[in-house]
PDB file of C-alpha atoms in Angstrom:
ATOM      1  CA  MET A 293      -5.536   0.570  30.286  1.00  0.00           C
ATOM      2  CA  LEU A 294      -4.588   4.008  28.958  1.00  0.00           C
ATOM      3  CA  GLU A 295      -6.796   6.874  30.104  1.00  0.00           C
ATOM      4  CA  ARG A 296      -8.822   8.774  27.546  1.00  0.00           C
ATOM      5  CA  LYS A 297      -7.135  12.077  28.423  1.00  0.00           C
ATOM      6  CA  VAL A 298      -3.688  10.577  27.712  1.00  0.00           C
ATOM      7  CA  LEU A 299      -4.823   9.279  24.316  1.00  0.00           C
ATOM      8  CA  GLU A 300      -6.464  12.631  23.584  1.00  0.00           C
ATOM      9  CA  ALA A 301      -3.169  14.399  24.350  1.00  0.00           C
ATOM     10  CA  ALA A 302      -1.342  12.032  21.944  1.00  0.00           C
ATOM     11  CA  ALA A 303      -3.938  12.722  19.234  1.00  0.00           C
ATOM     12  CA  THR A 304      -3.608  16.481  19.825  1.00  0.00           C
ATOM     13  CA  TRP A 305       0.178  16.368  19.484  1.00  0.00           C
ATOM     14  CA  TYR A 306      -0.149  14.275  16.318  1.00  0.00           C
ATOM     15  CA  VAL A 307      -2.462  16.802  14.692  1.00  0.00           C
ATOM     16  CA  GLN A 308      -0.428  19.785  15.911  1.00  0.00           C
ATOM     17  CA  LEU A 309       2.846  18.429  14.556  1.00  0.00           C
ATOM     18  CA  ASN A 310       1.323  17.339  11.252  1.00  0.00           C
ATOM     19  CA  ALA A 311      -0.859  20.390  10.611  1.00  0.00           C
ATOM     20  CA  ALA A 312       1.986  22.749   9.667  1.00  0.00           C
ATOM     21  CA  PRO A 313       5.788  22.733   9.605  1.00  0.00           C
ATOM     22  CA  PRO A 314       6.487  22.801  13.359  1.00  0.00           C
ATOM     23  CA  GLY A 315       9.122  24.992  14.915  1.00  0.00           C
ATOM     24  CA  GLN A 316      11.709  23.950  17.458  1.00  0.00           C
ATOM     25  CA  ALA A 317       9.364  24.902  20.271  1.00  0.00           C
ATOM     26  CA  ASP A 318       6.745  22.438  18.999  1.00  0.00           C
ATOM     27  CA  HIS A 319       9.229  19.590  18.802  1.00  0.00           C
ATOM     28  CA  ALA A 320      10.661  20.462  22.201  1.00  0.00           C
ATOM     29  CA  GLY A 321       7.187  20.567  23.746  1.00  0.00           C
ATOM     30  CA  TRP A 322       6.218  17.243  22.210  1.00  0.00           C
ATOM     31  CA  GLN A 323       9.474  15.635  23.360  1.00  0.00           C
ATOM     32  CA  ALA A 324       8.986  16.971  26.886  1.00  0.00           C
ATOM     33  CA  TRP A 325       5.427  15.617  26.982  1.00  0.00           C
ATOM     34  CA  LEU A 326       6.635  12.253  25.660  1.00  0.00           C
ATOM     35  CA  GLU A 327       9.279  11.931  28.398  1.00  0.00           C
ATOM     36  CA  GLN A 328       7.070  13.273  31.175  1.00  0.00           C
ATOM     37  CA  ASP A 329       5.163  10.055  31.837  1.00  0.00           C
ATOM     38  CA  GLU A 330       5.502   6.428  30.786  1.00  0.00           C
ATOM     39  CA  ARG A 331       1.829   6.464  29.803  1.00  0.00           C
ATOM     40  CA  HIS A 332       2.554   9.212  27.281  1.00  0.00           C
ATOM     41  CA  ALA A 333       5.165   7.045  25.572  1.00  0.00           C
ATOM     42  CA  ARG A 334       2.726   4.118  25.513  1.00  0.00           C
ATOM     43  CA  ALA A 335      -0.015   6.287  23.998  1.00  0.00           C
ATOM     44  CA  TRP A 336       2.351   7.537  21.289  1.00  0.00           C
ATOM     45  CA  ALA A 337       3.480   3.963  20.585  1.00  0.00           C
ATOM     46  CA  ARG A 338      -0.161   2.965  20.124  1.00  0.00           C
ATOM     47  CA  LEU A 339      -0.666   5.821  17.681  1.00  0.00           C
ATOM     48  CA  GLU A 340       2.396   4.818  15.652  1.00  0.00           C
ATOM     49  CA  LYS A 341       1.367   1.162  15.604  1.00  0.00           C
ATOM     50  CA  LEU A 342      -2.113   2.099  14.442  1.00  0.00           C
ATOM     51  CA  GLN A 343      -0.596   4.340  11.775  1.00  0.00           C
ATOM     52  CA  ARG A 344       1.574   1.500  10.457  1.00  0.00           C
ATOM     53  CA  GLN A 345      -1.464  -0.786  10.207  1.00  0.00           C
ATOM     54  CA  LEU A 346      -3.738   1.748   8.533  1.00  0.00           C
ATOM     55  CA  ASP A 347      -0.903   3.277   6.427  1.00  0.00           C
ATOM     56  CA  THR A 348      -2.524   6.665   6.912  1.00  0.00           C
ATOM     57  CA  LEU A 349      -4.776   8.333   9.446  1.00  0.00           C
ATOM     58  CA  PRO A 350      -7.729  10.603   8.570  1.00  0.00           C
ATOM     59  CA  GLY A 351      -7.055  12.501   5.371  1.00  0.00           C
ATOM     60  CA  GLU A 352      -7.406  16.097   6.460  1.00  0.00           C
ATOM     61  CA  ILE A 353      -4.693  15.862   9.111  1.00  0.00           C
ATOM     62  CA  ALA A 354      -2.108  15.276   6.383  1.00  0.00           C
ATOM     63  CA  LEU A 355      -2.746  18.703   4.861  1.00  0.00           C
ATOM     64  CA  PRO A 356       0.068  21.236   5.202  1.00  0.00           C
ATOM     65  CA  ALA A 357      -2.228  23.466   7.245  1.00  0.00           C
ATOM     66  CA  LEU A 358      -5.605  23.116   8.943  1.00  0.00           C
ATOM     67  CA  ALA A 359      -7.915  26.085   8.698  1.00  0.00           C
ATOM     68  CA  GLY A 360      -9.167  27.052  12.124  1.00  0.00           C
ATOM     69  CA  VAL A 361      -9.528  25.624  15.583  1.00  0.00           C
ATOM     70  CA  ARG A 362     -12.758  23.795  14.741  1.00  0.00           C
ATOM     71  CA  THR A 363     -11.109  21.815  11.916  1.00  0.00           C
ATOM     72  CA  ARG A 364      -8.228  20.849  14.203  1.00  0.00           C
ATOM     73  CA  ARG A 365     -10.660  19.702  16.877  1.00  0.00           C
ATOM     74  CA  ARG A 366     -12.446  17.465  14.353  1.00  0.00           C
ATOM     75  CA  ALA A 367      -9.106  15.945  13.304  1.00  0.00           C
ATOM     76  CA  VAL A 368      -8.153  15.305  16.948  1.00  0.00           C
ATOM     77  CA  ALA A 369     -11.544  13.683  17.555  1.00  0.00           C
ATOM     78  CA  LYS A 370     -11.066  11.342  14.585  1.00  0.00           C
ATOM     79  CA  VAL A 371      -7.596  10.271  15.674  1.00  0.00           C
ATOM     80  CA  LEU A 372      -8.803   9.804  19.255  1.00  0.00           C
ATOM     81  CA  GLY A 373     -11.706   7.670  18.034  1.00  0.00           C
ATOM     82  CA  LEU A 374      -9.330   5.413  16.141  1.00  0.00           C
ATOM     83  CA  LEU A 375      -7.051   5.086  19.163  1.00  0.00           C
ATOM     84  CA  LEU A 376      -9.955   4.179  21.448  1.00  0.00           C
ATOM     85  CA  ALA A 377     -11.350   1.671  18.939  1.00  0.00           C
ATOM     86  CA  ALA A 378      -7.934   0.100  18.449  1.00  0.00           C
ATOM     87  CA  GLY A 379      -7.496  -0.406  22.170  1.00  0.00           C
ATOM     88  CA  ALA A 380     -10.952  -1.932  22.504  1.00  0.00           C
ATOM     89  CA  THR A 381     -10.642  -4.403  19.609  1.00  0.00           C
ATOM     90  CA  GLY A 382      -7.056  -5.571  19.775  1.00  0.00           C
ATOM     91  CA  TRP A 383      -5.987  -3.071  17.078  1.00  0.00           C
ATOM     92  CA  GLY A 384      -9.115  -3.710  15.070  1.00  0.00           C
ATOM     93  CA  LEU A 385      -7.389  -6.198  12.791  1.00  0.00           C
ATOM     94  CA  GLN A 386     -10.655  -7.667  11.547  1.00  0.00           C
ATOM     95  CA  VAL A 387     -11.723  -4.214  10.361  1.00  0.00           C
ATOM     96  CA  ILE A 388      -8.413  -3.496   8.671  1.00  0.00           C
ATOM     97  CA  GLU A 389      -8.014  -6.913   7.047  1.00  0.00           C
ATOM     98  CA  PRO A 390     -10.601  -9.698   6.634  1.00  0.00           C
ATOM     99  CA  LEU A 391      -9.976 -12.981   8.418  1.00  0.00           C
ATOM    100  CA  SER A 392      -9.678 -14.906   5.128  1.00  0.00           C
ATOM    101  CA  SER A 393      -6.817 -12.627   4.101  1.00  0.00           C
ATOM    102  CA  ARG A 394      -5.083 -12.848   7.493  1.00  0.00           C
ATOM    103  CA  LEU A 395      -5.177 -16.663   7.280  1.00  0.00           C
ATOM    104  CA  ALA A 396      -4.039 -16.854   3.639  1.00  0.00           C
ATOM    105  CA  GLN A 397      -1.572 -19.559   2.623  1.00  0.00           C
ATOM    106  CA  TYR A 398       0.997 -17.044   1.352  1.00  0.00           C
ATOM    107  CA  ARG A 399       1.456 -13.553   2.792  1.00  0.00           C
ATOM    108  CA  THR A 400       4.016 -10.772   2.489  1.00  0.00           C
ATOM    109  CA  HIS A 401       4.472  -7.727   4.703  1.00  0.00           C
ATOM    110  CA  LYS A 402       5.218  -4.229   3.458  1.00  0.00           C
ATOM    111  CA  GLY A 403       8.556  -4.188   1.663  1.00  0.00           C
ATOM    112  CA  GLU A 404       8.712  -8.002   1.443  1.00  0.00           C
ATOM    113  CA  ARG A 405       8.677 -10.091  -1.758  1.00  0.00           C
ATOM    114  CA  ARG A 406       8.369 -13.865  -2.009  1.00  0.00           C
ATOM    115  CA  HIS A 407       9.071 -16.504  -4.665  1.00  0.00           C
ATOM    116  CA  VAL A 408       6.856 -19.615  -4.801  1.00  0.00           C
ATOM    117  CA  HIS A 409       7.242 -22.748  -6.975  1.00  0.00           C
ATOM    118  CA  LEU A 410       3.923 -24.357  -7.942  1.00  0.00           C
ATOM    119  CA  ALA A 411       3.300 -28.102  -8.062  1.00  0.00           C
ATOM    120  CA  ASP A 412       2.881 -28.086 -11.865  1.00  0.00           C
ATOM    121  CA  GLY A 413       6.175 -26.254 -12.489  1.00  0.00           C
ATOM    122  CA  GLY A 414       4.713 -22.767 -12.602  1.00  0.00           C
ATOM    123  CA  ARG A 415       5.987 -19.843 -10.495  1.00  0.00           C
ATOM    124  CA  LEU A 416       4.582 -17.022  -8.406  1.00  0.00           C
ATOM    125  CA  GLU A 417       6.394 -13.786  -7.585  1.00  0.00           C
ATOM    126  CA  ILE A 418       4.467 -12.194  -4.717  1.00  0.00           C
ATOM    127  CA  ASN A 419       4.923  -8.459  -4.223  1.00  0.00           C
ATOM    128  CA  THR A 420       4.728  -6.286  -1.123  1.00  0.00           C
ATOM    129  CA  ASN A 421       1.769  -6.439   1.291  1.00  0.00           C
ATOM    130  CA  SER A 422      -0.050  -9.297  -0.455  1.00  0.00           C
ATOM    131  CA  ALA A 423      -2.117 -12.312   0.568  1.00  0.00           C
ATOM    132  CA  LEU A 424      -3.180 -15.261  -1.591  1.00  0.00           C
ATOM    133  CA  ASP A 425      -4.151 -18.934  -1.602  1.00  0.00           C
ATOM    134  CA  VAL A 426      -3.238 -21.605  -4.170  1.00  0.00           C
ATOM    135  CA  LEU A 427      -5.996 -24.178  -4.784  1.00  0.00           C
ATOM    136  CA  TYR A 428      -5.171 -27.046  -7.131  1.00  0.00           C
ATOM    137  CA  GLY A 429      -7.997 -29.562  -7.646  1.00  0.00           C
ATOM    138  CA  ALA A 430      -8.923 -32.350 -10.034  1.00  0.00           C
ATOM    139  CA  THR A 431     -10.442 -30.002 -12.618  1.00  0.00           C
ATOM    140  CA  LEU A 432      -9.056 -26.518 -11.899  1.00  0.00           C
ATOM    141  CA  ARG A 433      -5.849 -24.733 -10.920  1.00  0.00           C
ATOM    142  CA  GLU A 434      -6.844 -21.620  -8.966  1.00  0.00           C
ATOM    143  CA  VAL A 435      -5.135 -18.730  -7.211  1.00  0.00           C
ATOM    144  CA  ARG A 436      -7.225 -16.556  -4.893  1.00  0.00           C
ATOM    145  CA  LEU A 437      -5.608 -13.128  -4.500  1.00  0.00           C
ATOM    146  CA  HIS A 438      -7.143 -11.420  -1.465  1.00  0.00           C
ATOM    147  CA  HIS A 439      -5.129  -8.232  -1.920  1.00  0.00           C
ATOM    148  CA  GLY A 440      -1.783  -7.087  -3.260  1.00  0.00           C
ATOM    149  CA  GLU A 441       0.117  -8.101  -6.375  1.00  0.00           C
ATOM    150  CA  VAL A 442       1.435 -11.311  -7.883  1.00  0.00           C
ATOM    151  CA  LEU A 443       3.280 -12.128 -11.117  1.00  0.00           C
ATOM    152  CA  ILE A 444       2.416 -15.567 -12.476  1.00  0.00           C
ATOM    153  CA  GLN A 445       4.307 -17.809 -14.864  1.00  0.00           C
ATOM    154  CA  THR A 446       2.028 -20.683 -15.773  1.00  0.00           C
ATOM    155  CA  ALA A 447       3.234 -24.133 -16.836  1.00  0.00           C
ATOM    156  CA  ALA A 448       1.757 -26.748 -19.163  1.00  0.00           C
ATOM    157  CA  ASP A 449      -0.573 -29.092 -17.291  1.00  0.00           C
ATOM    158  CA  THR A 450      -0.837 -32.761 -18.249  1.00  0.00           C
ATOM    159  CA  ALA A 451      -4.431 -32.843 -16.967  1.00  0.00           C
ATOM    160  CA  GLN A 452      -5.234 -29.717 -19.040  1.00  0.00           C
ATOM    161  CA  ARG A 453      -6.832 -27.974 -16.056  1.00  0.00           C
ATOM    162  CA  PRO A 454      -7.660 -24.288 -16.636  1.00  0.00           C
ATOM    163  CA  PHE A 455      -5.619 -21.770 -14.602  1.00  0.00           C
ATOM    164  CA  ILE A 456      -7.777 -19.037 -13.052  1.00  0.00           C
ATOM    165  CA  VAL A 457      -6.943 -16.169 -10.692  1.00  0.00           C
ATOM    166  CA  HIS A 458      -9.792 -14.898  -8.516  1.00  0.00           C
ATOM    167  CA  THR A 459      -9.769 -11.399  -6.997  1.00  0.00           C
ATOM    168  CA  PRO A 460     -12.499  -9.426  -5.185  1.00  0.00           C
ATOM    169  CA  GLN A 461     -13.167  -7.688  -8.524  1.00  0.00           C
ATOM    170  CA  GLY A 462     -13.486 -10.760 -10.740  1.00  0.00           C
ATOM    171  CA  SER A 463     -11.498 -13.509 -12.429  1.00  0.00           C
ATOM    172  CA  ILE A 464      -8.575 -13.800 -14.841  1.00  0.00           C
ATOM    173  CA  ARG A 465      -8.155 -16.929 -16.962  1.00  0.00           C
ATOM    174  CA  ALA A 466      -4.649 -17.654 -18.236  1.00  0.00           C
ATOM    175  CA  LEU A 467      -4.207 -18.730 -21.838  1.00  0.00           C
ATOM    176  CA  GLY A 468      -0.688 -20.181 -21.495  1.00  0.00           C
ATOM    177  CA  THR A 469       0.959 -17.029 -20.260  1.00  0.00           C
ATOM    178  CA  ARG A 470       3.048 -14.773 -18.019  1.00  0.00           C
ATOM    179  CA  PHE A 471       1.035 -11.998 -16.385  1.00  0.00           C
ATOM    180  CA  SER A 472       0.624  -9.976 -13.202  1.00  0.00           C
ATOM    181  CA  VAL A 473      -2.475  -9.173 -11.168  1.00  0.00           C
ATOM    182  CA  ARG A 474      -2.715  -6.248  -8.735  1.00  0.00           C
ATOM    183  CA  SER A 475      -5.826  -5.955  -6.561  1.00  0.00           C
ATOM    184  CA  GLU A 476      -6.015  -2.489  -5.052  1.00  0.00           C
ATOM    185  CA  GLY A 477      -9.098  -1.135  -3.302  1.00  0.00           C
ATOM    186  CA  GLN A 478     -12.101  -1.520  -5.586  1.00  0.00           C
ATOM    187  CA  ARG A 479     -10.047  -2.043  -8.762  1.00  0.00           C
ATOM    188  CA  CYS A 480      -7.734  -4.609 -10.272  1.00  0.00           C
ATOM    189  CA  LEU A 481      -4.889  -4.140 -12.774  1.00  0.00           C
ATOM    190  CA  VAL A 482      -3.818  -6.969 -15.085  1.00  0.00           C
ATOM    191  CA  GLN A 483      -0.602  -6.744 -17.136  1.00  0.00           C
ATOM    192  CA  VAL A 484       0.299  -9.375 -19.735  1.00  0.00           C
ATOM    193  CA  THR A 485       3.884  -9.974 -20.817  1.00  0.00           C
ATOM    194  CA  ALA A 486       3.394 -13.254 -22.739  1.00  0.00           C
ATOM    195  CA  HIS A 487       0.465 -14.873 -24.587  1.00  0.00           C
ATOM    196  CA  ALA A 488      -2.982 -13.740 -23.365  1.00  0.00           C
ATOM    197  CA  VAL A 489      -5.592 -13.762 -20.575  1.00  0.00           C
ATOM    198  CA  GLU A 490      -9.360 -13.316 -20.303  1.00  0.00           C
ATOM    199  CA  LEU A 491     -10.927 -10.967 -17.717  1.00  0.00           C
ATOM    200  CA  ARG A 492     -14.449 -11.270 -16.272  1.00  0.00           C
ATOM    201  CA  PRO A 493     -15.941  -8.819 -13.707  1.00  0.00           C
ATOM    202  CA  ALA A 494     -17.493 -10.564 -10.690  1.00  0.00           C
ATOM    203  CA  GLN A 495     -20.894  -8.862 -11.009  1.00  0.00           C
ATOM    204  CA  SER A 496     -20.979  -8.928 -14.824  1.00  0.00           C
ATOM    205  CA  PRO A 497     -19.617 -12.388 -15.744  1.00  0.00           C
ATOM    206  CA  SER A 498     -21.092 -12.225 -19.243  1.00  0.00           C
ATOM    207  CA  ARG A 499     -18.639  -9.425 -20.068  1.00  0.00           C
ATOM    208  CA  LEU A 500     -15.284 -10.664 -21.267  1.00  0.00           C
ATOM    209  CA  LEU A 501     -12.070  -8.920 -22.262  1.00  0.00           C
ATOM    210  CA  ARG A 502      -9.109 -10.661 -23.890  1.00  0.00           C
ATOM    211  CA  LEU A 503      -5.753  -9.052 -23.138  1.00  0.00           C
ATOM    212  CA  GLU A 504      -2.806  -9.817 -25.404  1.00  0.00           C
ATOM    213  CA  ALA A 505       0.905  -9.711 -24.623  1.00  0.00           C
ATOM    214  CA  GLY A 506       2.062  -6.102 -24.225  1.00  0.00           C
ATOM    215  CA  GLN A 507      -1.329  -4.907 -22.945  1.00  0.00           C
ATOM    216  CA  GLN A 508      -2.748  -3.946 -19.556  1.00  0.00           C
ATOM    217  CA  ALA A 509      -6.221  -3.058 -18.272  1.00  0.00           C
ATOM    218  CA  TRP A 510      -7.977  -2.051 -15.063  1.00  0.00           C
ATOM    219  CA  PHE A 511     -11.355  -3.506 -14.122  1.00  0.00           C
ATOM    220  CA  ASP A 512     -13.748  -3.580 -11.172  1.00  0.00           C
ATOM    221  CA  ASP A 513     -16.569  -5.932 -10.251  1.00  0.00           C
ATOM    222  CA  HIS A 514     -18.840  -4.397 -12.930  1.00  0.00           C
ATOM    223  CA  ARG A 515     -16.726  -2.717 -15.618  1.00  0.00           C
ATOM    224  CA  LEU A 516     -13.749  -3.388 -17.882  1.00  0.00           C
ATOM    225  CA  ASP A 517     -11.514  -0.504 -18.963  1.00  0.00           C
ATOM    226  CA  VAL A 518     -10.137  -0.171 -22.474  1.00  0.00           C
ATOM    227  CA  PRO A 519      -6.723  -1.925 -22.779  1.00  0.00           C
ATOM    228  CA  SER A 520      -3.604   0.235 -22.973  1.00  0.00           C
ATOM    229  CA  PRO A 521       0.050  -0.476 -23.857  1.00  0.00           C
ATOM    230  CA  LEU A 522       2.137  -2.092 -21.139  1.00  0.00           C
ATOM    231  CA  PRO A 523       4.751   0.353 -19.737  1.00  0.00           C
ATOM    232  CA  ASP A 524       8.406  -0.592 -20.092  1.00  0.00           C
ATOM    233  CA  ASP A 525       9.841  -2.412 -17.067  1.00  0.00           C
ATOM    234  CA  SER A 526       6.404  -2.861 -15.507  1.00  0.00           C
ATOM    235  CA  ASP A 527       7.702  -5.998 -13.763  1.00  0.00           C
ATOM    236  CA  ALA A 528      10.919  -4.379 -12.472  1.00  0.00           C
ATOM    237  CA  TRP A 529       9.638  -4.871  -8.896  1.00  0.00           C
ATOM    238  CA  VAL A 530      10.457  -8.580  -9.248  1.00  0.00           C
ATOM    239  CA  ARG A 531      14.121  -7.488  -9.345  1.00  0.00           C
ATOM    240  CA  GLY A 532      13.567  -5.065  -6.463  1.00  0.00           C
ATOM    241  CA  MET A 533      13.533  -2.034  -8.752  1.00  0.00           C
ATOM    242  CA  LEU A 534      11.117   0.774  -9.572  1.00  0.00           C
ATOM    243  CA  MET A 535      11.610   2.359 -12.999  1.00  0.00           C
ATOM    244  CA  VAL A 536      10.147   5.852 -13.338  1.00  0.00           C
ATOM    245  CA  VAL A 537       9.936   8.057 -16.444  1.00  0.00           C
ATOM    246  CA  ASP A 538       8.540  11.574 -16.005  1.00  0.00           C
ATOM    247  CA  TRP A 539       6.278  10.728 -13.057  1.00  0.00           C
ATOM    248  CA  ARG A 540       4.646  13.278 -10.795  1.00  0.00           C
ATOM    249  CA  LEU A 541       6.348  13.291  -7.402  1.00  0.00           C
ATOM    250  CA  ARG A 542       3.033  12.532  -5.686  1.00  0.00           C
ATOM    251  CA  ASP A 543       2.563   9.419  -7.865  1.00  0.00           C
ATOM    252  CA  LEU A 544       6.048   8.259  -6.934  1.00  0.00           C
ATOM    253  CA  VAL A 545       5.320   8.866  -3.238  1.00  0.00           C
ATOM    254  CA  VAL A 546       2.101   6.834  -3.465  1.00  0.00           C
ATOM    255  CA  GLU A 547       3.965   3.959  -5.138  1.00  0.00           C
ATOM    256  CA  LEU A 548       6.787   4.043  -2.572  1.00  0.00           C
ATOM    257  CA  GLY A 549       4.150   4.002   0.154  1.00  0.00           C
ATOM    258  CA  ARG A 550       3.226   0.466  -0.945  1.00  0.00           C
ATOM    259  CA  TYR A 551       6.674  -0.719   0.109  1.00  0.00           C
ATOM    260  CA  ARG A 552       7.356   1.430   3.171  1.00  0.00           C
ATOM    261  CA  PRO A 553       5.624   0.955   6.569  1.00  0.00           C
ATOM    262  CA  GLY A 554       3.907   3.983   8.057  1.00  0.00           C
ATOM    263  CA  LEU A 555       2.835   7.266   6.519  1.00  0.00           C
ATOM    264  CA  LEU A 556       4.674   8.770   3.546  1.00  0.00           C
ATOM    265  CA  ALA A 557       3.120  11.938   2.120  1.00  0.00           C
ATOM    266  CA  CYS A 558       4.024  15.053   0.176  1.00  0.00           C
ATOM    267  CA  SER A 559       2.608  18.558   0.226  1.00  0.00           C
ATOM    268  CA  ASP A 560       0.587  19.978  -2.660  1.00  0.00           C
ATOM    269  CA  ALA A 561       3.366  22.508  -3.267  1.00  0.00           C
ATOM    270  CA  VAL A 562       5.735  19.809  -4.553  1.00  0.00           C
ATOM    271  CA  ALA A 563       3.235  17.201  -5.795  1.00  0.00           C
ATOM    272  CA  ASP A 564       3.621  18.082  -9.494  1.00  0.00           C
ATOM    273  CA  LEU A 565       7.419  18.048  -9.667  1.00  0.00           C
ATOM    274  CA  ARG A 566       8.581  15.582 -12.339  1.00  0.00           C
ATOM    275  CA  VAL A 567      10.782  12.603 -11.541  1.00  0.00           C
ATOM    276  CA  SER A 568      12.668  10.039 -13.644  1.00  0.00           C
ATOM    277  CA  GLY A 569      15.071   7.352 -12.499  1.00  0.00           C
ATOM    278  CA  ALA A 570      15.712   3.788 -11.383  1.00  0.00           C
ATOM    279  CA  PHE A 571      15.179   3.205  -7.659  1.00  0.00           C
ATOM    280  CA  ARG A 572      15.941   0.260  -5.355  1.00  0.00           C
ATOM    281  CA  LEU A 573      12.776  -0.593  -3.449  1.00  0.00           C
ATOM    282  CA  ASP A 574      14.652  -2.209  -0.564  1.00  0.00           C
ATOM    283  CA  ASP A 575      16.071   1.146   0.595  1.00  0.00           C
ATOM    284  CA  SER A 576      13.336   3.788   0.543  1.00  0.00           C
ATOM    285  CA  ASP A 577      15.342   6.059   2.861  1.00  0.00           C
ATOM    286  CA  ARG A 578      18.074   6.243   0.219  1.00  0.00           C
ATOM    287  CA  ILE A 579      15.449   7.019  -2.436  1.00  0.00           C
ATOM    288  CA  LEU A 580      14.162   9.922  -0.347  1.00  0.00           C
ATOM    289  CA  GLU A 581      17.706  11.134   0.250  1.00  0.00           C
ATOM    290  CA  ASN A 582      18.432  11.120  -3.502  1.00  0.00           C
ATOM    291  CA  LEU A 583      15.193  12.955  -4.253  1.00  0.00           C
ATOM    292  CA  ALA A 584      16.142  15.669  -1.749  1.00  0.00           C
ATOM    293  CA  THR A 585      19.463  16.246  -3.544  1.00  0.00           C
ATOM    294  CA  SER A 586      17.936  16.427  -7.026  1.00  0.00           C
ATOM    295  CA  LEU A 587      14.686  18.312  -6.366  1.00  0.00           C
ATOM    296  CA  PRO A 588      13.840  21.527  -4.468  1.00  0.00           C
ATOM    297  CA  ILE A 589      12.365  19.571  -1.567  1.00  0.00           C
ATOM    298  CA  ARG A 590      13.146  18.567   1.986  1.00  0.00           C
ATOM    299  CA  VAL A 591      12.251  15.267   3.646  1.00  0.00           C
ATOM    300  CA  ARG A 592      10.940  15.719   7.181  1.00  0.00           C
ATOM    301  CA  TYR A 593      11.090  12.693   9.509  1.00  0.00           C
ATOM    302  CA  LEU A 594       8.669  13.313  12.361  1.00  0.00           C
ATOM    303  CA  THR A 595       9.183   9.691  13.422  1.00  0.00           C
ATOM    304  CA  ARG A 596      10.644   6.647  11.723  1.00  0.00           C
ATOM    305  CA  TYR A 597       7.192   5.770  10.353  1.00  0.00           C
ATOM    306  CA  TRP A 598       5.959   9.297   9.696  1.00  0.00           C
ATOM    307  CA  VAL A 599       7.659  11.071   6.792  1.00  0.00           C
ATOM    308  CA  ARG A 600       6.578  14.144   4.881  1.00  0.00           C
ATOM    309  CA  ILE A 601       8.061  15.729   1.733  1.00  0.00           C
ATOM    310  CA  GLU A 602       7.835  19.509   1.597  1.00  0.00           C
ATOM    311  CA  THR A 603       9.236  22.520  -0.222  1.00  0.00           C
ATOM    312  CA  ALA A 604      12.915  23.093   0.567  1.00  0.00           C
TER     313      ALA A 604
END
């Protein structure tokens, strides 16, 4: 069992290194502390493992600078609390991900994609960090998407069973179609590339929205957004590609973070830089390297799973 003071020291170093661009002395001090005691290395390993599971630790510690000692102390306390809770609950997996999702029939980890053939001849393309179940019965063909993203190609069914995708936000009924569903936080994005689908929010089932080919729409468990045109190459991820046209750098970083384990962030100073290009999702390090050569930025690797983009 790691002592509280060791975990507190790890949390303090985490906040100190992340609060502002550290100098050589900071890195040297952290490295010396890390090598001083085997317990220090174990505490830091716990912090990194927790970071990979949560994707990000408390928001304010990712700021380029923390104003004042009191703010830093609050950040350290939050990180320490997470470390203590993780140790007490076996990494708190039930809090991070519900049991139904952890036991799903099909799962992908960050950066992983999976192809699934359905019994009726249809296909699923499952994107990064996703979990879903396929439930085919006598009267219905159902997919339950717990979280993540899936592209679905339906097939004709001799029994004429409806094909319905359930998400925490509601349901999507296929009308002989090819479409993708992305459940993210409290919202869900549906993109239709062939034929049409019908959307129904979970808490407002009387509301219905029909999406045609070439349209997309977000919805939550109560509301349906107005449909908008489908962006070009919206399904490029199936081919392992990300196509970007005049994106903000921060939006690109958020999207890359879906495919890369750990924490990937950028400072406010570079967040609004514009980016266009075609990127291979299987090599995010190469993407970051290319960005650093084409934009006035530098990519700072504090650890393998802790990367920050800053002004050059």
